[in-house]
């Protein structure tokens, strides 16, 4: 896995691998810009207004990353000693450096889930009873889609039931919308169907949409006013951010509906590897653009397989000793997916032949193992 970034011919490590197209770059170059820190960048303001409207929220704020969106939301919603409720598989638990604790002073109460999605009943039982010596449950997090749940989409009825239950429990609802656009396309619903009842929500433009930068956090006017203070404190205020905001606007106009192509390619990749040479899927239902590859029945480690694929310019993400993740995106074609699937199977077989690994058919069974870490 020593290849340079330019050597990766088929990069399935993450949908953050997308790069701006010539048309997007042209749009960026011609953006009207100003000083974003004092709200004088017209393109950024246009993006914020558009995203707020489409999410069914009052206001929005442009931020560098989705992690900053999550952490600022917690800083607004929580006080030191409060508690955040989320799936055990949520990105805020696994991949944000305990930011909620480090910055907001909030702990996280986790709910065990198979694919990152929990029910209103699980939420009700996951919230601590109110008493003086317990943390105050303050906010519940919905991660749409569920990354470590195999890219699973929270069904609209489940989202609505979580929102209703949260209201009855006095909780704010925060949606981590890192791949919210994927969920909207897969579920064939309107964006604000998922989000209008959230207290805060953000969308990411660097995953599958070709943008090099940026996410937008939305909520009430008062929420965003408080978020601005934290944006300054955390060093997130910018200058001519309109160059980046222009890329996001281009993506909204041109790159969202085509996410269906990525979902179809993920299914093709899964079909190309499932059951061959002992390869299994950690999550059999491929709902969006992620495929988790379970190698536990092949006798091949994820690290060895990646090393076998690297000279061919093919890259996936290692998520555990015997677990890989492949993520399709706009810079990976249908032909690329077929090449990568065949190369992966051939690499497993090559390693098996060199190490004399033999697996009988009864070992070829679906796995329920969960991923370890992802971005």
Short mmCIF file of C-alpha atoms in Angstrom, two decimals:
data_model
loop_
_atom_site.label_atom_id
_atom_site.label_comp_id
_atom_site.label_asym_id
_atom_site.label_seq_id
_atom_site.Cartn_x
_atom_site.Cartn_y
_atom_site.Cartn_z
CA UNK A 1 0.00 0.00 0.00
CA UNK A 2 2.84 2.36 -0.84
CA UNK A 3 1.50 3.77 -4.09
CA UNK A 4 1.31 7.55 -4.43
CA UNK A 5 -2.12 9.24 -4.74
CA UNK A 6 -1.67 9.69 -8.50
CA UNK A 7 -1.01 5.95 -8.89
CA UNK A 8 -4.46 4.86 -7.75
CA UNK A 9 -6.36 3.94 -10.90
CA UNK A 10 -9.46 2.75 -9.07
CA UNK A 11 -9.80 4.39 -5.67
CA UNK A 12 -12.58 2.82 -3.61
CA UNK A 13 -11.16 3.85 -0.23
CA UNK A 14 -13.81 6.54 0.30
CA UNK A 15 -16.22 8.76 -1.59
CA UNK A 16 -14.07 11.64 -0.34
CA UNK A 17 -11.70 10.62 -3.15
CA UNK A 18 -13.78 12.55 -5.70
CA UNK A 19 -12.20 15.56 -7.36
CA UNK A 20 -13.70 18.67 -8.98
CA UNK A 21 -14.62 18.30 -12.63
CA UNK A 22 -13.53 20.93 -15.18
CA UNK A 23 -17.06 22.36 -15.13
CA UNK A 24 -17.01 22.64 -11.34
CA UNK A 25 -13.57 24.29 -11.41
CA UNK A 26 -14.80 26.79 -13.99
CA UNK A 27 -17.75 27.64 -11.74
CA UNK A 28 -15.37 28.13 -8.81
CA UNK A 29 -13.07 30.39 -10.79
CA UNK A 30 -15.91 32.73 -11.72
CA UNK A 31 -17.54 32.91 -8.27
CA UNK A 32 -18.42 36.28 -6.76
CA UNK A 33 -16.58 36.50 -3.45
CA UNK A 34 -16.08 38.72 -0.40
CA UNK A 35 -15.07 38.46 3.24
CA UNK A 36 -17.07 35.54 4.61
CA UNK A 37 -16.07 36.31 8.19
CA UNK A 38 -18.17 39.47 8.14
CA UNK A 39 -20.94 37.93 5.99
CA UNK A 40 -19.90 39.73 2.81
CA UNK A 41 -19.32 36.73 0.56
CA UNK A 42 -22.38 36.60 -1.73
CA UNK A 43 -21.82 33.08 -3.03
CA UNK A 44 -21.45 31.65 0.46
CA UNK A 45 -24.58 33.44 1.63
CA UNK A 46 -26.48 32.10 -1.38
CA UNK A 47 -25.37 28.55 -0.54
CA UNK A 48 -26.38 28.95 3.10
CA UNK A 49 -29.81 30.32 2.18
CA UNK A 50 -30.43 27.60 -0.37
CA UNK A 51 -29.40 24.76 1.93
CA UNK A 52 -31.48 26.15 4.81
CA UNK A 53 -34.52 26.35 2.53
CA UNK A 54 -34.10 22.84 1.12
CA UNK A 55 -33.61 21.38 4.60
CA UNK A 56 -36.71 23.14 5.91
CA UNK A 57 -34.65 25.17 8.40
CA UNK A 58 -34.51 28.89 9.19
CA UNK A 59 -30.81 29.51 8.75
CA UNK A 60 -27.48 27.87 7.92
CA UNK A 61 -23.73 28.32 8.24
CA UNK A 62 -20.92 27.20 5.91
CA UNK A 63 -18.18 25.23 7.68
CA UNK A 64 -14.98 23.50 6.57
CA UNK A 65 -15.89 19.94 7.64
CA UNK A 66 -18.68 17.72 8.82
CA UNK A 67 -16.87 16.94 12.05
CA UNK A 68 -16.86 20.66 12.84
CA UNK A 69 -20.60 20.69 12.11
CA UNK A 70 -21.17 17.92 14.65
CA UNK A 71 -18.98 19.47 17.31
CA UNK A 72 -20.43 22.96 16.96
CA UNK A 73 -23.94 21.51 17.18
CA UNK A 74 -23.02 19.79 20.45
CA UNK A 75 -21.43 22.97 21.77
CA UNK A 76 -24.70 24.80 21.13
CA UNK A 77 -27.05 22.08 22.38
CA UNK A 78 -25.10 20.87 25.42
CA UNK A 79 -23.57 22.10 28.62
CA UNK A 80 -20.71 20.36 30.47
CA UNK A 81 -22.05 17.23 32.12
CA UNK A 82 -24.82 16.70 29.55
CA UNK A 83 -25.19 13.52 27.52
CA UNK A 84 -25.53 12.77 23.82
CA UNK A 85 -27.47 9.66 22.75
CA UNK A 86 -26.29 7.86 19.61
CA UNK A 87 -25.72 4.46 18.07
CA UNK A 88 -22.60 2.65 19.21
CA UNK A 89 -21.58 2.66 15.55
CA UNK A 90 -22.03 6.42 15.06
CA UNK A 91 -19.23 8.50 13.59
CA UNK A 92 -19.22 10.76 16.65
CA UNK A 93 -18.38 7.69 18.76
CA UNK A 94 -15.78 6.05 16.54
CA UNK A 95 -14.08 8.74 14.50
CA UNK A 96 -14.15 12.22 16.06
CA UNK A 97 -11.55 11.91 18.80
CA UNK A 98 -14.07 12.15 21.64
CA UNK A 99 -14.77 15.71 20.50
CA UNK A 100 -18.06 15.91 22.37
CA UNK A 101 -16.24 15.27 25.64
CA UNK A 102 -13.15 17.33 24.83
CA UNK A 103 -15.02 20.41 23.60
CA UNK A 104 -18.58 20.41 24.93
CA UNK A 105 -17.89 18.39 28.08
CA UNK A 106 -20.65 15.98 27.06
CA UNK A 107 -20.54 12.22 27.38
CA UNK A 108 -22.17 9.81 24.92
CA UNK A 109 -24.74 7.21 25.87
CA UNK A 110 -24.65 4.55 23.14
CA UNK A 111 -27.38 2.28 21.84
CA UNK A 112 -26.40 -1.14 20.49
CA UNK A 113 -27.51 -1.58 16.88
CA UNK A 114 -26.74 -3.97 14.07
CA UNK A 115 -26.51 -1.34 11.35
CA UNK A 116 -26.43 1.97 13.21
CA UNK A 117 -30.21 2.44 13.15
CA UNK A 118 -32.26 2.30 16.35
CA UNK A 119 -35.97 2.58 17.06
CA UNK A 120 -37.99 5.02 19.13
CA UNK A 121 -38.44 2.28 21.72
CA UNK A 122 -34.67 1.78 21.95
CA UNK A 123 -34.25 5.54 22.33
CA UNK A 124 -36.81 5.63 25.13
CA UNK A 125 -34.96 2.91 27.02
CA UNK A 126 -31.57 4.42 26.20
CA UNK A 127 -32.26 7.75 27.87
CA UNK A 128 -31.32 7.84 31.55
CA UNK A 129 -34.02 8.57 34.13
CA UNK A 130 -33.71 12.13 35.38
CA UNK A 131 -31.96 12.35 38.72
CA UNK A 132 -29.41 14.67 40.28
CA UNK A 133 -26.46 12.30 40.06
CA UNK A 134 -26.96 11.27 36.42
CA UNK A 135 -25.97 13.11 33.25
CA UNK A 136 -28.80 15.02 31.61
CA UNK A 137 -29.67 13.47 28.24
CA UNK A 138 -29.78 16.45 25.92
CA UNK A 139 -29.55 15.47 22.24
CA UNK A 140 -30.07 12.39 20.08
CA UNK A 141 -28.04 11.84 16.91
CA UNK A 142 -29.28 10.31 13.66
CA UNK A 143 -26.42 9.53 11.24
CA UNK A 144 -27.84 9.49 7.73
CA UNK A 145 -26.67 7.26 6.12
CA UNK A 146 -25.16 4.94 8.72
CA UNK A 147 -21.53 4.65 7.69
CA UNK A 148 -20.47 1.77 9.91
CA UNK A 149 -23.86 0.21 9.30
CA UNK A 150 -22.90 -0.47 5.69
CA UNK A 151 -24.37 2.72 4.29
CA UNK A 152 -27.83 1.84 5.59
CA UNK A 153 -30.58 4.43 5.14
CA UNK A 154 -32.70 5.41 8.12
CA UNK A 155 -36.27 4.84 6.84
CA UNK A 156 -38.42 7.95 6.86
CA UNK A 157 -40.96 6.46 9.27
CA UNK A 158 -38.19 5.58 11.73
CA UNK A 159 -36.75 9.10 11.51
CA UNK A 160 -40.19 10.56 12.19
CA UNK A 161 -40.76 8.26 15.15
CA UNK A 162 -37.36 9.18 16.62
CA UNK A 163 -38.20 12.87 16.22
CA UNK A 164 -41.54 12.42 17.99
CA UNK A 165 -40.02 10.38 20.80
CA UNK A 166 -37.22 12.90 21.25
CA UNK A 167 -39.79 15.68 21.68
CA UNK A 168 -41.59 13.70 24.36
CA UNK A 169 -38.28 13.13 26.18
CA UNK A 170 -37.17 16.74 25.93
CA UNK A 171 -34.26 15.94 23.61
CA UNK A 172 -32.95 17.96 20.71
CA UNK A 173 -32.62 16.04 17.43
CA UNK A 174 -29.34 16.40 15.54
CA UNK A 175 -28.86 14.81 12.12
CA UNK A 176 -25.34 13.98 11.03
CA UNK A 177 -26.01 14.26 7.32
CA UNK A 178 -22.61 13.21 6.01
CA UNK A 179 -24.34 11.17 3.29
CA UNK A 180 -27.83 12.61 3.54
CA UNK A 181 -27.97 13.16 -0.21
CA UNK A 182 -27.36 9.43 -0.74
CA UNK A 183 -30.24 8.67 1.60
CA UNK A 184 -32.57 11.04 -0.23
CA UNK A 185 -31.78 9.49 -3.59
CA UNK A 186 -32.03 5.91 -2.30
CA UNK A 187 -35.30 6.50 -0.42
CA UNK A 188 -36.77 8.66 -3.20
CA UNK A 189 -38.01 11.33 -0.82
CA UNK A 190 -37.55 15.08 -0.59
CA UNK A 191 -34.62 16.41 1.41
CA UNK A 192 -36.75 18.21 3.97
CA UNK A 193 -38.86 15.12 4.61
CA UNK A 194 -35.94 13.84 6.67
CA UNK A 195 -34.84 17.14 8.15
CA UNK A 196 -37.56 19.71 8.75
CA UNK A 197 -38.27 18.39 12.27
CA UNK A 198 -34.59 18.33 13.27
CA UNK A 199 -33.19 20.92 15.65
CA UNK A 200 -29.90 20.85 13.75
CA UNK A 201 -28.75 19.10 10.60
CA UNK A 202 -25.85 19.32 8.21
CA UNK A 203 -24.96 18.13 4.74
CA UNK A 204 -21.52 17.32 3.38
CA UNK A 205 -20.31 18.25 -0.10
CA UNK A 206 -17.02 16.33 -0.12
CA UNK A 207 -18.55 12.84 -0.22
CA UNK A 208 -19.46 11.62 -3.72
CA UNK A 209 -20.24 15.15 -4.94
CA UNK A 210 -16.83 16.18 -6.27
CA UNK A 211 -16.27 19.14 -3.93
CA UNK A 212 -12.85 19.61 -2.33
CA UNK A 213 -14.20 21.33 0.77
CA UNK A 214 -17.20 22.16 2.85
CA UNK A 215 -20.33 21.28 4.76
CA UNK A 216 -23.36 23.35 5.75
CA UNK A 217 -24.93 23.23 9.23
CA UNK A 218 -28.53 24.37 9.55
CA UNK A 219 -31.07 25.02 12.27
CA UNK A 220 -33.11 27.83 13.77
CA UNK A 221 -31.94 31.42 13.47
CA UNK A 222 -30.96 31.42 17.14
CA UNK A 223 -29.07 28.11 16.77
CA UNK A 224 -27.06 29.46 13.84
CA UNK A 225 -26.34 32.71 15.69
CA UNK A 226 -24.79 30.66 18.49
CA UNK A 227 -23.01 28.44 15.98
CA UNK A 228 -21.33 31.52 14.50
CA UNK A 229 -19.73 32.32 17.85
CA UNK A 230 -18.31 28.79 18.04
CA UNK A 231 -17.19 28.95 14.42
CA UNK A 232 -15.04 31.96 15.31
CA UNK A 233 -13.73 30.35 18.49
CA UNK A 234 -12.69 27.18 16.65
CA UNK A 235 -10.99 29.06 13.83
CA UNK A 236 -13.59 28.13 11.23
CA UNK A 237 -14.34 31.65 9.98
CA UNK A 238 -13.02 32.19 6.47
CA UNK A 239 -12.35 34.89 3.90
CA UNK A 240 -13.24 34.35 0.23
CA UNK A 241 -15.05 31.09 0.85
CA UNK A 242 -17.30 31.72 -2.14
CA UNK A 243 -14.82 29.86 -4.34
CA UNK A 244 -15.62 26.72 -2.34
CA UNK A 245 -19.30 27.56 -1.92
CA UNK A 246 -19.58 27.79 -5.71
CA UNK A 247 -18.44 24.18 -5.97
CA UNK A 248 -21.14 23.15 -3.51
CA UNK A 249 -23.82 24.99 -5.48
CA UNK A 250 -22.62 23.32 -8.68
CA UNK A 251 -22.81 19.94 -6.94
CA UNK A 252 -26.39 20.56 -5.80
CA UNK A 253 -27.40 21.36 -9.36
CA UNK A 254 -25.48 18.61 -11.13
CA UNK A 255 -24.18 15.82 -8.91
CA UNK A 256 -26.92 14.79 -6.49
CA UNK A 257 -29.30 12.77 -8.68
CA UNK A 258 -26.42 10.89 -10.25
CA UNK A 259 -25.72 9.31 -6.83
CA UNK A 260 -28.10 6.58 -8.01
CA UNK A 261 -25.32 5.49 -10.37
CA UNK A 262 -22.98 5.03 -7.41
CA UNK A 263 -25.58 2.93 -5.62
CA UNK A 264 -26.01 0.72 -8.67
CA UNK A 265 -22.25 0.33 -8.99
CA UNK A 266 -21.97 -0.69 -5.33
CA UNK A 267 -24.51 -3.45 -5.97
CA UNK A 268 -22.54 -4.56 -9.04
CA UNK A 269 -19.35 -4.71 -7.02
CA UNK A 270 -21.06 -6.74 -4.28
CA UNK A 271 -22.52 -9.17 -6.83
CA UNK A 272 -19.07 -9.55 -8.41
CA UNK A 273 -17.40 -10.74 -5.21
CA UNK A 274 -20.10 -12.34 -3.05
CA UNK A 275 -19.42 -16.01 -2.36
CA UNK A 276 -16.35 -16.27 -4.59
CA UNK A 277 -13.34 -17.96 -2.95
CA UNK A 278 -14.98 -17.55 0.44
CA UNK A 279 -15.55 -13.80 0.16
CA UNK A 280 -18.64 -12.61 1.99
CA UNK A 281 -20.47 -9.37 2.66
CA UNK A 282 -20.60 -8.00 6.20
CA UNK A 283 -23.91 -6.36 5.24
CA UNK A 284 -25.90 -8.21 2.60
CA UNK A 285 -28.30 -5.35 1.80
CA UNK A 286 -26.43 -2.77 -0.29
CA UNK A 287 -28.63 0.31 0.05
CA UNK A 288 -26.29 3.08 -1.06
CA UNK A 289 -22.63 3.32 -2.11
CA UNK A 290 -20.84 1.14 0.45
CA UNK A 291 -19.77 -2.49 0.40
CA UNK A 292 -18.11 -4.08 3.44
CA UNK A 293 -16.05 -7.10 2.37
CA UNK A 294 -15.70 -9.90 4.92
CA UNK A 295 -12.55 -11.99 4.38
CA UNK A 296 -12.79 -14.04 7.57
CA UNK A 297 -13.69 -17.24 5.69
CA UNK A 298 -10.94 -16.87 3.09
CA UNK A 299 -7.93 -17.17 5.39
CA UNK A 300 -6.63 -13.90 3.90
CA UNK A 301 -5.98 -10.78 5.96
CA UNK A 302 -7.21 -7.39 4.83
CA UNK A 303 -3.67 -6.02 4.94
CA UNK A 304 -2.28 -8.76 2.71
CA UNK A 305 -5.09 -8.30 0.23
CA UNK A 306 -4.54 -4.54 0.01
CA UNK A 307 -0.84 -5.12 -0.56
CA UNK A 308 -1.74 -7.51 -3.38
CA UNK A 309 -4.04 -4.96 -5.02
CA UNK A 310 -1.83 -1.88 -4.61
CA UNK A 311 0.52 -2.62 -7.56
CA UNK A 312 -2.57 -2.74 -9.77
CA UNK A 313 -3.59 0.74 -8.62
CA UNK A 314 -6.69 -0.52 -6.80
CA UNK A 315 -7.39 0.76 -3.29
CA UNK A 316 -9.97 -0.09 -0.64
CA UNK A 317 -10.15 0.84 3.04
CA UNK A 318 -9.03 -1.58 5.77
CA UNK A 319 -11.62 -1.64 8.56
CA UNK A 320 -10.41 -4.63 10.56
CA UNK A 321 -8.13 -7.65 10.41
CA UNK A 322 -10.40 -9.37 7.89
CA UNK A 323 -12.65 -6.49 6.86
CA UNK A 324 -12.47 -4.07 3.94
CA UNK A 325 -14.73 -1.29 2.77
CA UNK A 326 -15.31 -0.27 -0.85
CA UNK A 327 -17.12 3.00 -1.56
CA UNK A 328 -18.30 3.90 -5.04
CA UNK A 329 -18.40 7.51 -6.25
CA UNK A 330 -18.46 9.69 -9.33
CA UNK A 331 -14.80 9.07 -10.19
CA UNK A 332 -15.33 5.30 -10.40
CA UNK A 333 -17.09 3.96 -13.49
CA UNK A 334 -19.11 0.80 -13.99
CA UNK A 335 -16.14 -0.71 -15.86
CA UNK A 336 -13.85 0.23 -12.96
CA UNK A 337 -16.15 -1.58 -10.55
CA UNK A 338 -16.03 -4.75 -12.64
CA UNK A 339 -12.23 -4.58 -12.89
CA UNK A 340 -11.89 -4.03 -9.14
CA UNK A 341 -14.25 -6.88 -8.26
CA UNK A 342 -12.43 -9.34 -10.50
CA UNK A 343 -9.04 -8.15 -9.25
CA UNK A 344 -10.12 -8.59 -5.63
CA UNK A 345 -11.27 -12.16 -6.22
CA UNK A 346 -8.10 -12.98 -8.15
CA UNK A 347 -5.95 -11.47 -5.39
CA UNK A 348 -7.66 -13.63 -2.76
CA UNK A 349 -7.12 -16.72 -4.88
CA UNK A 350 -3.47 -15.85 -5.48
CA UNK A 351 -2.81 -15.43 -1.78
CA UNK A 352 -4.69 -18.65 -1.01
CA UNK A 353 -2.66 -20.58 -3.55
CA UNK A 354 0.65 -19.26 -2.18
CA UNK A 355 -0.30 -20.04 1.42
CA UNK A 356 -2.20 -23.27 0.62
CA UNK A 357 -5.39 -22.00 2.21
CA UNK A 358 -8.33 -24.31 1.55
CA UNK A 359 -11.88 -23.53 2.63
CA UNK A 360 -14.75 -26.01 2.36
CA UNK A 361 -18.20 -24.86 1.17
CA UNK A 362 -19.70 -25.04 4.68
CA UNK A 363 -17.46 -22.14 5.68
CA UNK A 364 -18.97 -19.89 3.03
CA UNK A 365 -21.68 -18.29 5.15
CA UNK A 366 -22.76 -14.66 5.60
CA UNK A 367 -21.07 -12.77 8.40
CA UNK A 368 -22.58 -10.51 11.02
CA UNK A 369 -19.26 -8.93 11.95
CA UNK A 370 -19.32 -5.15 12.22
CA UNK A 371 -16.80 -2.69 10.82
CA UNK A 372 -14.19 -1.22 13.10
CA UNK A 373 -13.65 2.32 11.84
CA UNK A 374 -14.51 4.44 8.82
CA UNK A 375 -14.69 7.98 7.49
#
